[in-house]
Amino acid sequence: MTTINSFAEQLLTWFDQHGRKHLPWQKNRTGYRVWVSEIMLQQTQVITVIPYFERFMEQFPTVKDLAQAQSDEVLSLWTGLGYYSRARNLHASAIAITEQHQGNVPKDLDALIALKGIGRSTAGAIISQAYNNPGVILDGNVKRLLTRLHAIEGWPGQSHLDKQLWQMATDLTPTQRNADYTQAIMDLGATICKPKQPLCVACPMQDCCHALAQDKVASIPTPKPKKALPHKTISVLLLKTQQGQTLLEQRPSKGIWGGLWSLPEFVDLKALQTQLAVNGLPTNTSPVTPIKHVFSHYKLTIEPHLLVLDNASKKVSENNKSQWYDPQQLHTIGLATPIKKLLERTQ
Ligand code: SF4
């Protein structure tokens, strides 16, 4: 790492005028607050993250509070943010930090990377942003900026390009004003060198940007080669009582929507009706408008089937994986967003 270089100097001059300096996690900076914000900001924009971050900090002000929480409490605060493995990893790492680091978020790269859900760039951001020690980051915003600045073609996820970009990021990162620099480079990527329609006219790097000089801004970074996503259809049972309670099942902790509450799932309507008959329940379900959801690796169509039981036939008993929920309890548990929307729509 260099002490200061002309790139860093130009960037810091821009940051002093235009950078973001009042984000909630920039106040009262601690390793914990920066870590939580960095995890929430993965794949998610600042504007979306702010209310989630504030609610999370109110509920779990310290690593210890998070470590002692029930997984349902953590997941309920994550409902709507997506990528739920982030919340599960955050919770698991809070327990590890409490047990192995006396509740203090580590300050060194290797100890941070050893925790679940923390990669090299997130570790660099924590070191830099929380502790103002020299840290290097290479998140999506920085990758896009560097590939454009150097007109690097080819999908940046390829290992040889990833290695090259890490080297560039390391060479450019100064030791002085390191926290401001890492914030500045993230801000420039997020607010000026945006994925679509970057604001090159307002960019402090326009004179040294190779993509701009070569008229390749729109085509760099090269997108990930697309594979056609497979499509899957499932049926879910929307089982309700006359009083409006709904039967929910907790999903296994691993896999899609791991640990969240959802509706009982079946491969198709026939399997759903067979299960109802086995339980001695009526099979005359009514179809509800299907929901479509796209995951990173497949597309899912969920076909809900509604059955309202009268009290006398509420024969479905609860166990530790399935429970009846009143409408007002639904905001206290972790629910997958499409299921939450369905439940709201069918109250
Ligand atoms: S000039 Fe445009 S493409 Fe180049 S770094 Fe700046 S915003 Fe990005």
Short mmCIF file of C-alpha atoms and ligand atoms in Angstrom, two decimals:
data_model
loop_
_atom_site.label_atom_id
_atom_site.label_comp_id
_atom_site.label_asym_id
_atom_site.label_seq_id
_atom_site.Cartn_x
_atom_site.Cartn_y
_atom_site.Cartn_z
CA MET A 1 0.00 0.00 0.00
CA THR A 2 1.16 3.49 -0.75
CA THR A 3 1.06 6.40 1.66
CA ILE A 4 -0.80 8.66 -0.76
CA ASN A 5 -0.87 8.75 -4.55
CA SER A 6 -2.39 11.04 -7.12
CA PHE A 7 -5.41 8.77 -7.64
CA ALA A 8 -6.11 8.73 -3.90
CA GLU A 9 -5.50 12.46 -3.67
CA GLN A 10 -8.02 13.22 -6.44
CA LEU A 11 -10.53 10.84 -4.94
CA LEU A 12 -10.18 12.30 -1.44
CA THR A 13 -10.58 15.84 -2.79
CA TRP A 14 -13.84 14.70 -4.42
CA PHE A 15 -14.88 12.90 -1.22
CA ASP A 16 -14.34 16.00 0.91
CA GLN A 17 -16.93 17.80 -1.18
CA HIS A 18 -19.35 15.08 -2.27
CA GLY A 19 -18.80 11.93 -0.18
CA ARG A 20 -21.33 10.43 2.22
CA LYS A 21 -20.38 11.30 5.80
CA HIS A 22 -23.63 11.03 7.75
CA LEU A 23 -24.80 7.46 7.24
CA PRO A 24 -26.11 5.86 10.48
CA TRP A 25 -23.16 3.43 10.73
CA GLN A 26 -20.70 6.31 10.34
CA LYS A 27 -21.91 7.69 13.69
CA ASN A 28 -20.51 6.07 16.83
CA ARG A 29 -18.34 3.76 14.69
CA THR A 30 -17.65 0.40 16.26
CA GLY A 31 -16.53 -2.88 14.75
CA TYR A 32 -20.01 -4.27 15.41
CA ARG A 33 -21.96 -1.43 13.75
CA VAL A 34 -19.67 -1.37 10.71
CA TRP A 35 -19.79 -5.17 10.39
CA VAL A 36 -23.63 -5.28 10.49
CA SER A 37 -23.87 -2.44 7.97
CA GLU A 38 -21.38 -4.09 5.61
CA ILE A 39 -23.33 -7.36 5.67
CA MET A 40 -26.64 -5.56 5.07
CA LEU A 41 -25.10 -3.54 2.22
CA GLN A 42 -24.08 -6.67 0.30
CA GLN A 43 -26.37 -6.79 -2.77
CA THR A 44 -28.52 -4.04 -1.23
CA GLN A 45 -28.63 -0.26 -1.65
CA VAL A 46 -27.93 2.22 1.15
CA ILE A 47 -31.43 3.69 1.03
CA THR A 48 -32.99 0.25 1.62
CA VAL A 49 -30.52 -0.69 4.34
CA ILE A 50 -30.91 2.40 6.60
CA PRO A 51 -34.28 1.52 8.28
CA TYR A 52 -33.23 -2.15 8.66
CA PHE A 53 -29.94 -1.10 10.22
CA GLU A 54 -31.64 1.24 12.68
CA ARG A 55 -34.21 -1.37 13.77
CA PHE A 56 -31.46 -3.98 14.12
CA MET A 57 -29.32 -1.72 16.31
CA GLU A 58 -32.28 -0.81 18.48
CA GLN A 59 -33.04 -4.48 19.08
CA PHE A 60 -29.42 -5.73 19.29
CA PRO A 61 -27.17 -2.84 20.36
CA THR A 62 -24.14 -5.07 21.03
CA VAL A 63 -22.54 -8.27 19.73
CA LYS A 64 -23.60 -9.94 22.99
CA ASP A 65 -27.26 -8.98 22.50
CA LEU A 66 -27.18 -10.47 19.01
CA ALA A 67 -25.43 -13.62 20.23
CA GLN A 68 -28.13 -14.15 22.87
CA ALA A 69 -31.04 -13.62 20.45
CA GLN A 70 -33.28 -16.38 19.13
CA SER A 71 -32.74 -17.06 15.45
CA ASP A 72 -36.41 -16.14 14.79
CA GLU A 73 -35.89 -12.66 16.26
CA VAL A 74 -32.91 -12.09 13.96
CA LEU A 75 -34.70 -13.40 10.87
CA SER A 76 -37.84 -11.35 11.56
CA LEU A 77 -35.71 -8.17 11.49
CA TRP A 78 -34.25 -9.34 8.18
CA THR A 79 -37.61 -10.05 6.50
CA GLY A 80 -37.64 -8.17 3.19
CA LEU A 81 -33.85 -7.69 2.92
CA GLY A 82 -33.37 -11.05 1.17
CA TYR A 83 -30.30 -13.31 1.07
CA TYR A 84 -31.19 -14.72 4.49
CA SER A 85 -27.96 -16.69 4.84
CA ARG A 86 -26.44 -13.27 5.66
CA ALA A 87 -28.60 -13.05 8.79
CA ARG A 88 -27.89 -16.64 9.82
CA ASN A 89 -24.13 -16.11 9.36
CA LEU A 90 -24.25 -12.81 11.26
CA HIS A 91 -25.96 -14.53 14.18
CA ALA A 92 -23.52 -17.50 14.13
CA SER A 93 -20.54 -15.12 13.98
CA ALA A 94 -21.87 -13.02 16.89
CA ILE A 95 -21.90 -16.22 18.98
CA ALA A 96 -18.34 -17.04 17.83
CA ILE A 97 -17.11 -13.50 18.62
CA THR A 98 -18.66 -13.70 22.10
CA GLU A 99 -17.07 -17.07 22.77
CA GLN A 100 -13.68 -16.56 21.12
CA HIS A 101 -13.01 -12.78 21.16
CA GLN A 102 -14.69 -11.60 24.41
CA GLY A 103 -17.44 -9.94 22.36
CA ASN A 104 -15.02 -7.69 20.42
CA VAL A 105 -15.13 -7.77 16.63
CA PRO A 106 -11.55 -8.73 15.63
CA LYS A 107 -9.22 -6.14 14.12
CA ASP A 108 -7.13 -8.47 12.02
CA LEU A 109 -7.82 -9.79 8.55
CA ASP A 110 -7.34 -13.50 9.20
CA ALA A 111 -9.49 -13.53 12.35
CA LEU A 112 -12.25 -11.65 10.51
CA ILE A 113 -12.16 -13.94 7.46
CA ALA A 114 -12.37 -16.97 9.78
CA LEU A 115 -15.89 -15.81 10.79
CA LYS A 116 -18.92 -16.98 8.84
CA GLY A 117 -20.13 -14.61 6.13
CA ILE A 118 -17.06 -12.31 6.16
CA GLY A 119 -15.02 -12.30 2.96
CA ARG A 120 -11.83 -10.43 2.16
CA SER A 121 -13.53 -7.20 1.07
CA THR A 122 -15.91 -7.06 4.06
CA ALA A 123 -12.96 -7.73 6.38
CA GLY A 124 -11.03 -4.90 4.68
CA ALA A 125 -14.01 -2.55 5.12
CA ILE A 126 -14.29 -3.38 8.85
CA ILE A 127 -10.56 -2.85 9.41
CA SER A 128 -10.67 0.45 7.55
CA GLN A 129 -14.07 1.88 8.47
CA ALA A 130 -14.30 0.74 12.08
CA TYR A 131 -10.68 0.87 13.19
CA ASN A 132 -9.14 3.29 10.67
CA ASN A 133 -6.32 0.83 10.07
CA PRO A 134 -5.13 0.20 6.50
CA GLY A 135 -7.70 -2.04 4.84
CA VAL A 136 -8.36 -2.79 1.16
CA ILE A 137 -11.83 -3.26 -0.27
CA LEU A 138 -13.04 -4.69 -3.56
CA ASP A 139 -16.82 -4.79 -3.45
CA GLY A 140 -19.05 -4.66 -6.54
CA ASN A 141 -18.87 -0.85 -6.74
CA VAL A 142 -15.07 -0.81 -6.63
CA LYS A 143 -14.80 -3.63 -9.17
CA ARG A 144 -17.01 -1.74 -11.61
CA LEU A 145 -15.00 1.47 -11.14
CA LEU A 146 -11.61 -0.23 -11.60
CA THR A 147 -12.66 -2.24 -14.65
CA ARG A 148 -13.92 0.95 -16.30
CA LEU A 149 -10.92 3.05 -15.30
CA HIS A 150 -8.58 0.49 -16.88
CA ALA A 151 -10.98 -0.67 -19.64
CA ILE A 152 -10.69 -4.28 -18.47
CA GLU A 153 -12.84 -6.54 -20.60
CA GLY A 154 -14.10 -10.00 -19.64
CA TRP A 155 -16.35 -10.97 -16.72
CA PRO A 156 -14.53 -9.71 -13.56
CA GLY A 157 -15.62 -12.80 -11.59
CA GLN A 158 -13.03 -14.90 -13.45
CA SER A 159 -10.20 -15.78 -11.08
CA HIS A 160 -7.37 -14.22 -13.12
CA LEU A 161 -9.27 -10.91 -13.34
CA ASP A 162 -10.26 -11.06 -9.69
CA LYS A 163 -6.59 -11.46 -8.80
CA GLN A 164 -5.62 -8.57 -11.08
CA LEU A 165 -8.30 -6.32 -9.56
CA TRP A 166 -7.21 -7.13 -5.99
CA GLN A 167 -3.66 -6.18 -6.94
CA MET A 168 -4.85 -2.87 -8.42
CA ALA A 169 -7.05 -2.14 -5.42
CA THR A 170 -4.12 -2.85 -3.07
CA ASP A 171 -1.70 -0.69 -5.06
CA LEU A 172 -4.11 2.27 -5.13
CA THR A 173 -5.16 2.17 -1.46
CA PRO A 174 -3.27 4.65 0.69
CA THR A 175 -2.35 4.15 4.34
CA GLN A 176 -3.13 7.77 5.18
CA ARG A 177 -6.85 8.67 5.49
CA ASN A 178 -7.60 5.03 4.79
CA ALA A 179 -11.19 5.10 6.14
CA ASP A 180 -12.05 8.16 4.05
CA TYR A 181 -10.45 6.57 1.00
CA THR A 182 -12.41 3.29 1.26
CA GLN A 183 -15.64 5.23 1.81
CA ALA A 184 -14.74 7.51 -1.12
CA ILE A 185 -14.14 4.71 -3.58
CA MET A 186 -17.39 2.97 -2.57
CA ASP A 187 -19.27 6.28 -2.89
CA LEU A 188 -17.80 7.10 -6.28
CA GLY A 189 -18.82 3.65 -7.55
CA ALA A 190 -22.30 3.84 -6.01
CA THR A 191 -23.23 7.43 -6.87
CA ILE A 192 -21.21 8.40 -10.00
CA CYS A 193 -19.82 5.29 -11.70
CA LYS A 194 -23.24 3.61 -11.44
CA PRO A 195 -24.03 0.33 -13.21
CA LYS A 196 -26.37 2.08 -15.66
CA GLN A 197 -25.95 5.61 -17.01
CA PRO A 198 -22.84 6.57 -15.02
CA LEU A 199 -22.42 10.32 -14.50
CA CYS A 200 -19.09 10.64 -16.30
CA VAL A 201 -19.45 14.42 -16.65
CA ALA A 202 -19.38 14.72 -12.85
CA CYS A 203 -16.61 12.17 -12.32
CA PRO A 204 -13.25 13.31 -10.94
CA MET A 205 -11.58 10.47 -12.90
CA GLN A 206 -12.85 11.35 -16.36
CA ASP A 207 -9.39 12.45 -17.59
CA CYS A 208 -7.77 9.13 -16.72
CA CYS A 209 -10.68 6.76 -17.51
CA HIS A 210 -9.82 4.36 -20.33
CA ALA A 211 -13.38 3.10 -20.81
CA LEU A 212 -14.54 6.69 -21.34
CA ALA A 213 -11.65 7.45 -23.74
CA GLN A 214 -12.39 4.27 -25.71
CA ASP A 215 -16.19 4.78 -25.65
CA LYS A 216 -16.68 1.47 -23.84
CA VAL A 217 -18.40 2.66 -20.67
CA ALA A 218 -21.69 0.94 -21.54
CA SER A 219 -20.06 -2.44 -22.17
CA ILE A 220 -17.70 -2.58 -19.16
CA PRO A 221 -17.78 -4.44 -16.82
CA THR A 222 -18.62 -7.41 -19.02
CA PRO A 223 -21.71 -9.09 -17.56
CA LYS A 224 -21.58 -12.62 -16.20
CA PRO A 225 -22.34 -15.11 -18.99
CA LYS A 226 -26.04 -15.94 -18.69
CA LYS A 227 -27.38 -19.44 -18.24
CA ALA A 228 -31.08 -20.08 -18.79
CA LEU A 229 -32.55 -20.49 -15.31
CA PRO A 230 -34.47 -23.70 -14.65
CA HIS A 231 -38.10 -23.30 -13.64
CA LYS A 232 -39.80 -25.11 -10.79
CA THR A 233 -43.47 -25.11 -9.70
CA ILE A 234 -44.64 -26.09 -6.21
CA SER A 235 -47.97 -26.10 -4.38
CA VAL A 236 -48.40 -24.66 -0.90
CA LEU A 237 -51.28 -25.13 1.51
CA LEU A 238 -52.89 -21.98 2.88
CA LEU A 239 -54.69 -23.58 5.79
CA LYS A 240 -56.75 -21.16 7.85
CA THR A 241 -59.23 -21.22 10.69
CA GLN A 242 -62.48 -19.24 10.73
CA GLN A 243 -60.72 -16.89 13.19
CA GLY A 244 -58.03 -16.07 10.62
CA GLN A 245 -55.17 -18.16 12.05
CA THR A 246 -52.78 -19.67 9.49
CA LEU A 247 -50.73 -22.84 9.80
CA LEU A 248 -47.03 -22.15 9.15
CA GLU A 249 -44.07 -24.50 9.02
CA GLN A 250 -40.47 -23.63 9.83
CA ARG A 251 -38.14 -24.46 6.96
CA PRO A 252 -34.93 -26.43 7.52
CA SER A 253 -32.02 -24.17 8.53
CA LYS A 254 -30.11 -24.89 5.31
CA GLY A 255 -31.29 -24.12 1.77
CA ILE A 256 -33.77 -21.62 0.34
CA TRP A 257 -35.38 -19.44 3.03
CA GLY A 258 -33.49 -21.46 5.65
CA GLY A 259 -34.99 -21.12 9.14
CA LEU A 260 -37.85 -18.89 7.94
CA TRP A 261 -41.53 -19.67 8.45
CA SER A 262 -43.47 -20.61 5.35
CA LEU A 263 -46.55 -22.51 4.22
CA PRO A 264 -46.57 -26.33 4.06
CA GLU A 265 -45.06 -27.20 0.67
CA PHE A 266 -45.91 -30.03 -1.77
CA VAL A 267 -44.63 -31.07 -5.19
CA ASP A 268 -48.11 -30.58 -6.69
CA LEU A 269 -51.82 -30.30 -5.87
CA LYS A 270 -52.30 -34.08 -5.90
CA ALA A 271 -49.64 -34.58 -3.20
CA LEU A 272 -51.22 -31.73 -1.20
CA GLN A 273 -54.71 -33.28 -1.37
CA THR A 274 -53.37 -36.75 -0.53
CA GLN A 275 -51.82 -35.31 2.65
CA LEU A 276 -55.09 -33.59 3.57
CA ALA A 277 -56.97 -36.89 3.11
CA VAL A 278 -54.39 -38.74 5.25
CA ASN A 279 -55.02 -36.17 8.02
CA GLY A 280 -58.78 -36.65 7.67
CA LEU A 281 -59.26 -33.10 6.35
CA PRO A 282 -61.46 -31.93 3.47
CA THR A 283 -59.69 -31.84 0.10
CA ASN A 284 -61.85 -29.19 -1.58
CA THR A 285 -59.15 -26.47 -1.66
CA SER A 286 -59.55 -23.28 -3.73
CA PRO A 287 -56.71 -22.00 -5.91
CA VAL A 288 -55.24 -18.58 -5.09
CA THR A 289 -53.35 -16.44 -7.63
CA PRO A 290 -49.86 -17.97 -8.07
CA ILE A 291 -46.71 -16.11 -7.02
CA LYS A 292 -43.60 -15.95 -9.18
CA HIS A 293 -40.19 -15.52 -7.59
CA VAL A 294 -36.72 -15.50 -9.14
CA PHE A 295 -33.75 -16.85 -7.17
CA SER A 296 -30.18 -16.50 -8.43
CA HIS A 297 -30.21 -20.10 -9.67
CA TYR A 298 -33.84 -20.87 -10.56
CA LYS A 299 -37.31 -19.44 -11.11
CA LEU A 300 -40.08 -20.55 -8.82
CA THR A 301 -43.86 -20.49 -9.28
CA ILE A 302 -45.77 -21.00 -6.05
CA GLU A 303 -49.37 -22.17 -6.44
CA PRO A 304 -51.24 -21.57 -3.16
CA HIS A 305 -54.38 -23.58 -2.34
CA LEU A 306 -56.72 -22.26 0.33
CA LEU A 307 -58.65 -24.35 2.80
CA VAL A 308 -60.62 -22.75 5.63
CA LEU A 309 -61.40 -25.09 8.51
CA ASP A 310 -64.30 -24.71 10.86
CA ASN A 311 -63.40 -25.01 14.52
CA ALA A 312 -64.71 -28.53 14.83
CA SER A 313 -62.35 -29.76 12.16
CA LYS A 314 -59.20 -27.96 13.36
CA LYS A 315 -57.50 -31.31 13.52
CA VAL A 316 -54.05 -30.20 12.56
CA SER A 317 -51.98 -30.16 15.69
CA GLU A 318 -48.87 -28.07 16.24
CA ASN A 319 -45.38 -29.40 16.74
CA ASN A 320 -41.99 -27.68 17.00
CA LYS A 321 -41.87 -27.19 13.23
CA SER A 322 -45.50 -26.18 12.58
CA GLN A 323 -47.62 -23.64 14.40
CA TRP A 324 -50.85 -21.66 14.04
CA TYR A 325 -50.24 -17.94 13.83
CA ASP A 326 -52.64 -15.03 14.36
CA PRO A 327 -52.33 -12.22 11.78
CA GLN A 328 -50.87 -9.83 14.40
CA GLN A 329 -48.08 -12.32 15.26
CA LEU A 330 -46.78 -12.45 11.69
CA HIS A 331 -44.45 -9.44 12.07
CA THR A 332 -42.65 -11.14 14.98
CA ILE A 333 -41.32 -14.08 12.96
CA GLY A 334 -39.01 -14.47 9.97
CA LEU A 335 -41.07 -14.89 6.80
CA ALA A 336 -39.96 -15.13 3.19
CA THR A 337 -41.11 -11.97 1.40
CA PRO A 338 -43.37 -13.68 -1.20
CA ILE A 339 -45.08 -15.65 1.58
CA LYS A 340 -45.48 -12.50 3.69
CA LYS A 341 -47.12 -10.74 0.73
CA LEU A 342 -49.42 -13.70 0.13
CA LEU A 343 -50.49 -13.75 3.78
CA GLU A 344 -51.16 -10.01 3.73
CA ARG A 345 -53.14 -10.37 0.52
CA THR A 346 -55.29 -13.17 1.91
CA GLN A 347 -55.98 -11.82 5.42
S1 SF4 B 1 -15.46 8.56 -16.21
FE1 SF4 B 1 -17.40 7.47 -16.16
S2 SF4 B 1 -16.90 5.34 -16.49
FE2 SF4 B 1 -15.01 6.37 -15.98
S3 SF4 B 1 -14.78 6.09 -13.80
FE3 SF4 B 1 -15.83 8.02 -14.08
S4 SF4 B 1 -18.04 7.55 -14.02
FE4 SF4 B 1 -16.91 5.64 -14.29
#
